[in-house]
């Protein structure tokens, strides 16, 4: 306890190992608010501590000393000397530097995606319980300060979590960086966030920064270019050795040169004439503007009117993602679509929630309703809670897109 009304004379700090250090004080001001002094640097094995920033009514003061070489910190109680008494030196042993200033645990699902929100509790190497809260703004990271090294137990509490897989981790005394970072995986149907840009998921749920980006791509591009040049040179040498001219080669590839008339080869049957008014991709006739069925914006005709009904069973047609090309017919008045349960199960897309949407019909009108999914439901690019569906509308669930057809 500090003596009110006293001015503190700075004691001498002595450390066991010569090196570079940073020290600071934490204390409570007269109002009981926590305060921190400006960090001070020193080199060697001793320093005269600057205590001028401490108020004469401060309390619960602690001295923090960080070894810059290891990143470890020692924490000692600081008591003011009695009036007229010479301050005693503060001596720190090597074993006192047992705390890690910054510990960041990235809470991820088994697929390596950061969890949206959670409460994380650890027991550090001294047996102290420390808690941290993860919010969507933290990208799955639970941050802790002044954690004792050694074996650490981790417990994650969050919606859908059934087990903390990495419940025991080791906080080493010797590290490559001053702080410590580690992935902690959890099991269960949890709400997650997309993996941040610039990171990639690894096997076992680990996420790592992509390294060697620009230099690696440049090297790969050069290798690919050299390979293409070599292939072209080999082909050219083979063709030239057989006396084949450029015109002959182009004709064999079905390419007609400018000013050259295509002459049917004897013994062959001319192919069917190509109608320029019919799209070669979707088989539909083009309108006056040259548009066809595959060039029309979903939900509209070339003139902006609603797409005409096909006259068949209502259905979802996959256009992008894991279910591209798949067709799911809507055969009941209300059908649930989800990853694990429902009338339409989309288990191949992990970004779709267990129960994602319900598509219902009433009086010939179809409606899609989001069931509280993690990644949302989008109709024609806009996120919705409940929305009427028109033929041709694009419905996006997670990373999969469908076209609604009637």
Coordinates of C-alpha atoms in Angstrom, one line a residue:
X1 CA 0.0 0.0 0.0
X2 CA 1.5 3.4 -0.9
X3 CA 1.7 6.1 1.7
X4 CA -0.6 9.1 0.9
X5 CA 1.2 12.4 0.8
X6 CA 4.6 10.9 0.1
X7 CA 6.9 11.7 -2.8
X8 CA 8.5 8.5 -4.0
X9 CA 12.2 8.4 -4.5
X10 CA 13.1 6.1 -7.4
X11 CA 14.7 2.8 -6.2
X12 CA 17.4 0.9 -8.2
X13 CA 16.3 -2.0 -10.4
X14 CA 18.7 -4.9 -10.7
X15 CA 18.2 -7.8 -13.2
X16 CA 20.1 -11.1 -13.3
X17 CA 21.0 -11.0 -16.9
X18 CA 22.6 -8.1 -18.9
X19 CA 20.5 -7.0 -21.8
X20 CA 18.0 -4.5 -23.2
X21 CA 14.8 -4.0 -21.2
X22 CA 11.6 -1.9 -21.0
X23 CA 9.8 -1.1 -17.7
X24 CA 6.5 0.6 -16.7
X25 CA 4.2 0.9 -13.8
X26 CA 0.5 0.1 -13.4
X27 CA -1.5 1.6 -10.5
X28 CA -4.9 3.0 -9.4
X29 CA -5.4 6.7 -9.1
X30 CA -7.3 8.4 -6.3
X31 CA -10.6 7.7 -8.1
X32 CA -9.8 4.0 -8.3
X33 CA -9.2 4.0 -12.1
X34 CA -6.4 1.9 -13.5
X35 CA -3.5 3.9 -15.0
X36 CA -0.3 3.0 -16.8
X37 CA 3.0 5.1 -16.9
X38 CA 5.0 5.7 -20.1
X39 CA 7.4 2.8 -20.8
X40 CA 11.1 3.5 -20.1
X41 CA 14.1 1.8 -21.7
X42 CA 17.4 0.8 -20.2
X43 CA 20.4 -1.4 -21.1
X44 CA 22.7 -3.4 -18.9
X45 CA 21.9 -5.0 -15.5
X46 CA 20.5 -2.0 -13.5
X47 CA 18.6 1.2 -13.8
X48 CA 17.3 4.0 -11.5
X49 CA 13.5 3.8 -11.7
X50 CA 11.5 6.9 -12.6
X51 CA 8.6 7.0 -10.2
X52 CA 7.7 10.7 -10.7
X53 CA 4.5 9.7 -12.6
X54 CA 3.0 8.0 -9.6
X55 CA 0.6 10.1 -7.6
X56 CA 1.1 10.5 -3.8
X57 CA -2.4 8.9 -3.4
X58 CA -1.8 6.0 -5.9
X59 CA -2.4 2.5 -4.8
X60 CA -1.9 -1.1 -5.9
X61 CA 1.2 -0.2 -7.9
X62 CA 3.0 -2.9 -9.9
X63 CA 6.3 -2.8 -11.7
X64 CA 6.4 -4.5 -15.2
X65 CA 9.8 -5.2 -16.8
X66 CA 10.1 -6.8 -20.3
X67 CA 13.2 -8.5 -21.6
X68 CA 13.4 -7.4 -25.2
X69 CA 15.5 -10.4 -26.2
X70 CA 12.9 -13.0 -25.1
X71 CA 9.7 -10.9 -25.0
X72 CA 9.0 -12.3 -21.5
X73 CA 7.9 -10.0 -18.7
X74 CA 8.4 -9.9 -14.9
X75 CA 5.7 -8.4 -12.7
X76 CA 6.5 -7.2 -9.1
X77 CA 4.5 -5.4 -6.4
X78 CA 5.8 -1.9 -5.8
X79 CA 5.7 -0.5 -2.3
X80 CA 6.7 3.1 -1.5
X81 CA 9.6 3.5 1.1
X82 CA 8.7 4.9 4.4
X83 CA 9.4 8.6 5.0
X84 CA 13.1 9.2 5.4
X85 CA 14.0 5.7 4.4
X86 CA 16.4 4.9 1.6
X87 CA 14.6 2.9 -1.1
X88 CA 15.6 -0.7 -1.3
X89 CA 16.7 -2.0 -4.7
X90 CA 14.3 -4.3 -6.5
X91 CA 16.1 -7.5 -7.7
X92 CA 14.6 -9.7 -10.4
X93 CA 15.8 -13.2 -11.0
X94 CA 15.8 -14.8 -14.5
X95 CA 12.9 -17.1 -13.3
X96 CA 10.8 -14.0 -12.6
X97 CA 10.4 -13.3 -16.3
X98 CA 7.6 -15.8 -16.7
X99 CA 4.8 -13.8 -18.2
X100 CA 3.9 -13.2 -21.9
X101 CA 2.7 -9.7 -22.5
X102 CA 0.4 -10.6 -25.5
X103 CA -1.3 -14.0 -26.1
X104 CA -3.7 -14.3 -29.0
X105 CA -5.8 -17.4 -29.5
X106 CA -7.6 -17.7 -32.8
X107 CA -10.8 -19.7 -32.2
X108 CA -11.7 -21.6 -35.4
X109 CA -14.1 -24.3 -36.6
X110 CA -12.9 -27.7 -37.7
X111 CA -12.8 -26.3 -41.3
X112 CA -10.5 -23.5 -40.2
X113 CA -13.0 -20.6 -40.3
X114 CA -12.9 -18.0 -37.5
X115 CA -15.7 -18.2 -35.0
X116 CA -18.1 -15.3 -35.0
X117 CA -18.4 -14.7 -31.2
X118 CA -17.5 -16.6 -28.0
X119 CA -16.4 -16.4 -24.4
X120 CA -12.9 -17.9 -23.9
X121 CA -11.5 -18.9 -20.5
X122 CA -7.9 -20.0 -19.9
X123 CA -6.0 -21.3 -16.9
X124 CA -2.3 -20.2 -17.3
X125 CA 0.9 -21.7 -16.0
X126 CA 0.4 -20.2 -12.6
X127 CA -3.1 -21.6 -12.3
X128 CA -4.8 -18.2 -12.8
X129 CA -8.1 -18.0 -14.6
X130 CA -8.3 -15.3 -17.3
X131 CA -11.2 -14.6 -19.6
X132 CA -11.7 -12.9 -22.9
X133 CA -14.7 -12.2 -25.2
X134 CA -14.6 -12.6 -28.9
X135 CA -16.9 -10.4 -31.0
X136 CA -17.4 -10.3 -34.8
X137 CA -14.9 -7.4 -35.0
X138 CA -12.2 -9.6 -33.5
X139 CA -12.1 -12.1 -36.5
X140 CA -12.2 -15.0 -34.0
X141 CA -9.2 -13.8 -31.9
X142 CA -9.3 -13.9 -28.1
X143 CA -6.7 -11.6 -26.6
X144 CA -5.0 -12.1 -23.2
X145 CA -2.3 -10.1 -21.4
X146 CA 0.4 -11.1 -18.8
X147 CA -0.1 -14.9 -19.2
X148 CA 2.3 -17.2 -17.3
X149 CA 4.2 -19.6 -19.4
X150 CA 3.7 -23.4 -19.2
X151 CA 0.7 -25.6 -19.8
X152 CA -2.5 -23.7 -20.5
X153 CA -6.0 -25.2 -20.6
X154 CA -8.6 -23.5 -22.8
X155 CA -12.4 -23.6 -22.6
X156 CA -14.5 -22.0 -25.4
X157 CA -18.2 -21.3 -24.8
X158 CA -20.2 -20.3 -27.8
X159 CA -23.5 -21.1 -29.5
X160 CA -23.3 -24.5 -31.1
X161 CA -19.9 -25.5 -29.6
X162 CA -19.9 -29.1 -28.4
X163 CA -16.2 -29.5 -27.6
X164 CA -12.9 -27.5 -27.4
X165 CA -10.7 -29.7 -29.5
X166 CA -7.4 -28.0 -28.6
X167 CA -8.2 -27.7 -24.9
X168 CA -4.5 -28.0 -23.8
X169 CA -1.7 -25.9 -25.3
X170 CA 1.8 -25.0 -24.3
X171 CA 3.0 -21.4 -23.9
X172 CA 6.8 -21.7 -24.3
X173 CA 9.2 -19.6 -22.4
X174 CA 11.4 -19.4 -25.5
X175 CA 9.7 -18.1 -28.7
X176 CA 10.6 -16.6 -32.0
X177 CA 8.4 -13.6 -31.4
X178 CA 7.7 -11.5 -28.3
X179 CA 4.0 -12.5 -28.3
X180 CA 2.3 -15.8 -28.9
X181 CA -0.4 -16.8 -31.3
X182 CA -2.1 -20.2 -31.7
X183 CA -5.2 -21.6 -33.4
X184 CA -7.7 -23.3 -31.1
X185 CA -10.3 -25.6 -32.9
X186 CA -13.8 -26.2 -31.7
X187 CA -16.4 -28.8 -32.7
X188 CA -20.1 -28.2 -33.4
X189 CA -22.4 -26.3 -35.6
X190 CA -21.0 -22.8 -34.9
X191 CA -21.5 -19.5 -36.5
X192 CA -18.3 -18.5 -38.4
X193 CA -16.9 -15.7 -40.5
X194 CA -15.2 -15.9 -43.9
X195 CA -11.4 -16.4 -43.8
X196 CA -9.8 -13.0 -44.1
X197 CA -8.3 -12.0 -47.5
X198 CA -4.6 -12.9 -47.7
X199 CA -5.0 -16.1 -45.6
X200 CA -5.8 -19.6 -46.6
X201 CA -7.1 -22.6 -44.7
X202 CA -4.7 -25.5 -44.1
X203 CA -5.5 -29.1 -43.3
X204 CA -6.6 -29.6 -39.8
X205 CA -8.3 -26.2 -39.6
X206 CA -5.1 -24.1 -39.5
X207 CA -5.1 -20.8 -41.3
X208 CA -1.8 -19.3 -42.5
X209 CA -0.7 -16.2 -44.3
X210 CA 0.1 -16.7 -48.0
X211 CA 3.8 -16.1 -48.5
X212 CA 6.0 -15.4 -51.4
X213 CA 3.0 -14.0 -53.3
X214 CA 4.4 -11.7 -56.0
X215 CA 7.8 -13.3 -56.4
X216 CA 6.3 -16.8 -56.6
X217 CA 3.7 -15.8 -59.2
X218 CA 6.4 -14.1 -61.4
X219 CA 8.6 -17.2 -61.3
X220 CA 5.7 -19.5 -62.2
X221 CA 4.7 -17.2 -65.0
X222 CA 8.2 -17.2 -66.5
X223 CA 8.4 -21.0 -66.3
X224 CA 5.0 -21.3 -68.0
X225 CA 6.0 -18.9 -70.8
X226 CA 9.3 -20.7 -71.4
X227 CA 7.4 -24.0 -71.6
X228 CA 4.9 -22.6 -74.1
X229 CA 7.8 -21.2 -76.3
X230 CA 9.5 -24.6 -76.3
X231 CA 6.3 -26.4 -77.3
X232 CA 5.6 -24.0 -80.1
X233 CA 9.2 -24.4 -81.4
X234 CA 9.0 -28.2 -81.4
X235 CA 5.6 -28.2 -83.2
X236 CA 7.0 -25.7 -85.8
X237 CA 10.1 -27.9 -86.4
X238 CA 8.0 -31.0 -86.9
X239 CA 5.5 -29.3 -89.3
X240 CA 8.3 -27.7 -91.3
X241 CA 10.2 -31.0 -91.7
X242 CA 7.1 -32.6 -93.2
X243 CA 6.7 -29.7 -95.8
X244 CA 3.4 -28.5 -94.4
X245 CA 2.8 -24.8 -95.1
X246 CA 1.1 -22.3 -92.8
X247 CA -2.0 -22.2 -95.1
X248 CA -2.2 -26.0 -95.0
X249 CA -2.0 -26.1 -91.3
X250 CA -4.7 -23.4 -90.9
X251 CA -7.0 -25.2 -93.3
X252 CA -6.5 -28.5 -91.3
X253 CA -7.6 -26.6 -88.2
X254 CA -10.7 -25.4 -89.9
X255 CA -9.6 -21.8 -90.1
X256 CA -10.3 -19.9 -93.4
X257 CA -7.9 -17.1 -94.3
X258 CA -9.1 -13.7 -95.6
X259 CA -9.8 -13.7 -99.3
X260 CA -9.7 -17.5 -99.5
X261 CA -12.9 -19.3 -100.5
X262 CA -13.7 -22.5 -98.6
X263 CA -13.8 -25.4 -101.0
X264 CA -15.6 -28.6 -99.9
X265 CA -13.3 -31.6 -99.7
X266 CA -14.3 -34.4 -102.1
X267 CA -16.2 -37.2 -100.5
X268 CA -17.5 -35.1 -97.6
X269 CA -21.0 -33.9 -96.8
X270 CA -21.4 -30.2 -96.1
X271 CA -22.5 -29.5 -92.5
X272 CA -25.9 -27.9 -91.7
X273 CA -26.2 -24.2 -92.3
X274 CA -25.9 -22.0 -89.2
X275 CA -28.8 -19.7 -88.6
X276 CA -27.4 -16.4 -87.3
X277 CA -30.7 -15.6 -85.6
X278 CA -30.4 -18.6 -83.3
X279 CA -28.0 -18.6 -80.3
X280 CA -25.5 -21.5 -80.6
X281 CA -25.4 -21.8 -76.8
X282 CA -29.0 -21.9 -75.5
X283 CA -30.8 -22.7 -78.9
X284 CA -33.2 -19.8 -78.5
X285 CA -34.0 -17.3 -81.2
X286 CA -32.4 -13.8 -80.8
X287 CA -34.5 -10.7 -80.5
X288 CA -34.1 -7.5 -82.6
X289 CA -31.3 -6.4 -80.2
X290 CA -29.4 -9.6 -80.7
X291 CA -30.3 -10.9 -77.1
X292 CA -31.3 -14.4 -76.3
X293 CA -32.3 -16.4 -73.2
X294 CA -28.7 -16.8 -71.9
X295 CA -28.0 -13.1 -72.2
X296 CA -31.1 -11.8 -70.3
X297 CA -30.8 -10.6 -66.8
X298 CA -32.5 -13.0 -64.3
X299 CA -36.1 -12.2 -63.7
X300 CA -36.5 -10.1 -66.9
X301 CA -37.0 -10.5 -70.7
X302 CA -34.9 -8.5 -73.2
X303 CA -37.5 -5.7 -72.8
X304 CA -37.6 -5.7 -69.0
X305 CA -40.9 -7.6 -68.6
X306 CA -41.1 -10.6 -66.2
X307 CA -39.7 -13.8 -67.6
X308 CA -42.4 -16.1 -69.0
X309 CA -43.4 -19.2 -67.1
X310 CA -42.1 -22.5 -68.4
X311 CA -45.3 -24.3 -67.5
X312 CA -43.6 -27.0 -65.5
X313 CA -43.0 -27.8 -61.9
X314 CA -41.4 -25.0 -59.9
X315 CA -37.7 -25.6 -59.3
X316 CA -34.3 -24.3 -58.3
X317 CA -31.6 -24.6 -60.9
X318 CA -28.0 -24.4 -59.7
X319 CA -26.0 -21.8 -61.7
X320 CA -22.9 -21.3 -59.5
X321 CA -21.1 -23.1 -56.7
X322 CA -21.1 -26.7 -55.4
X323 CA -24.6 -27.4 -56.9
X324 CA -24.1 -25.8 -60.4
X325 CA -26.2 -27.7 -62.9
X326 CA -28.3 -29.5 -60.2
X327 CA -32.1 -29.1 -60.3
X328 CA -34.3 -29.3 -57.2
X329 CA -38.1 -29.4 -57.8
X330 CA -40.4 -27.6 -55.3
X331 CA -43.1 -30.3 -54.9
X332 CA -44.7 -29.2 -51.6
X333 CA -46.4 -26.0 -50.4
X334 CA -43.5 -25.3 -48.0
X335 CA -40.0 -26.7 -48.3
X336 CA -37.0 -26.2 -46.0
X337 CA -33.5 -25.9 -47.6
X338 CA -30.4 -26.5 -45.4
X339 CA -27.1 -28.1 -45.0
X340 CA -28.1 -30.9 -42.6
X341 CA -31.9 -31.0 -42.4
X342 CA -34.9 -30.1 -44.5
X343 CA -36.7 -31.1 -47.7
X344 CA -33.7 -30.1 -49.9
X345 CA -30.3 -31.0 -48.2
X346 CA -27.2 -29.2 -49.6
X347 CA -24.5 -31.0 -47.6
X348 CA -21.7 -30.2 -50.0
X349 CA -21.7 -26.4 -49.2
X350 CA -20.3 -25.7 -45.7
X351 CA -21.3 -22.0 -46.0
X352 CA -25.0 -22.9 -45.9
X353 CA -26.6 -23.1 -42.5
X354 CA -28.1 -26.3 -41.1
X355 CA -31.6 -24.8 -41.7
X356 CA -31.1 -21.9 -44.1
X357 CA -34.4 -20.9 -45.8
X358 CA -38.0 -22.0 -46.3
X359 CA -39.6 -21.6 -49.7
X360 CA -43.4 -21.6 -49.6
X361 CA -46.3 -21.2 -52.0
X362 CA -49.7 -19.6 -51.5
X363 CA -52.2 -18.8 -54.2
X364 CA -49.6 -19.3 -56.9
X365 CA -47.2 -16.9 -55.2
X366 CA -43.8 -18.2 -54.1
X367 CA -41.9 -16.7 -51.1
X368 CA -38.4 -17.3 -49.7
X369 CA -37.8 -16.7 -46.0
X370 CA -34.4 -16.7 -44.3
X371 CA -34.3 -18.9 -41.1
X372 CA -31.6 -17.0 -39.3
X373 CA -28.7 -18.3 -41.4
X374 CA -25.1 -17.3 -40.6
X375 CA -24.1 -16.1 -44.0
X376 CA -27.5 -14.7 -45.1
X377 CA -29.9 -15.2 -48.1
X378 CA -29.7 -13.0 -51.2
X379 CA -32.2 -12.4 -54.0
X380 CA -30.8 -10.8 -57.1
X381 CA -27.8 -9.6 -55.1
X382 CA -29.7 -8.0 -52.2
X383 CA -29.8 -9.6 -48.7
X384 CA -33.3 -10.4 -47.6
X385 CA -35.3 -11.7 -44.6
X386 CA -38.4 -12.6 -46.6
X387 CA -39.0 -12.0 -50.3
X388 CA -41.5 -12.8 -53.1
X389 CA -39.9 -14.8 -55.9
X390 CA -40.5 -14.2 -59.6
X391 CA -39.5 -16.5 -62.4
X392 CA -35.9 -16.0 -63.3
X393 CA -34.9 -14.5 -59.9
X394 CA -31.4 -15.5 -58.6
X395 CA -31.3 -16.9 -55.1
X396 CA -28.0 -17.2 -53.3
X397 CA -27.5 -19.4 -50.2
X398 CA -24.0 -19.3 -48.9
X399 CA -21.6 -19.9 -51.8
X400 CA -24.3 -21.5 -54.1
X401 CA -26.6 -19.7 -56.5
X402 CA -29.8 -20.9 -58.0
X403 CA -32.3 -19.6 -60.6
X404 CA -35.9 -19.9 -59.6
X405 CA -38.1 -21.3 -62.5
X406 CA -41.8 -22.0 -62.7

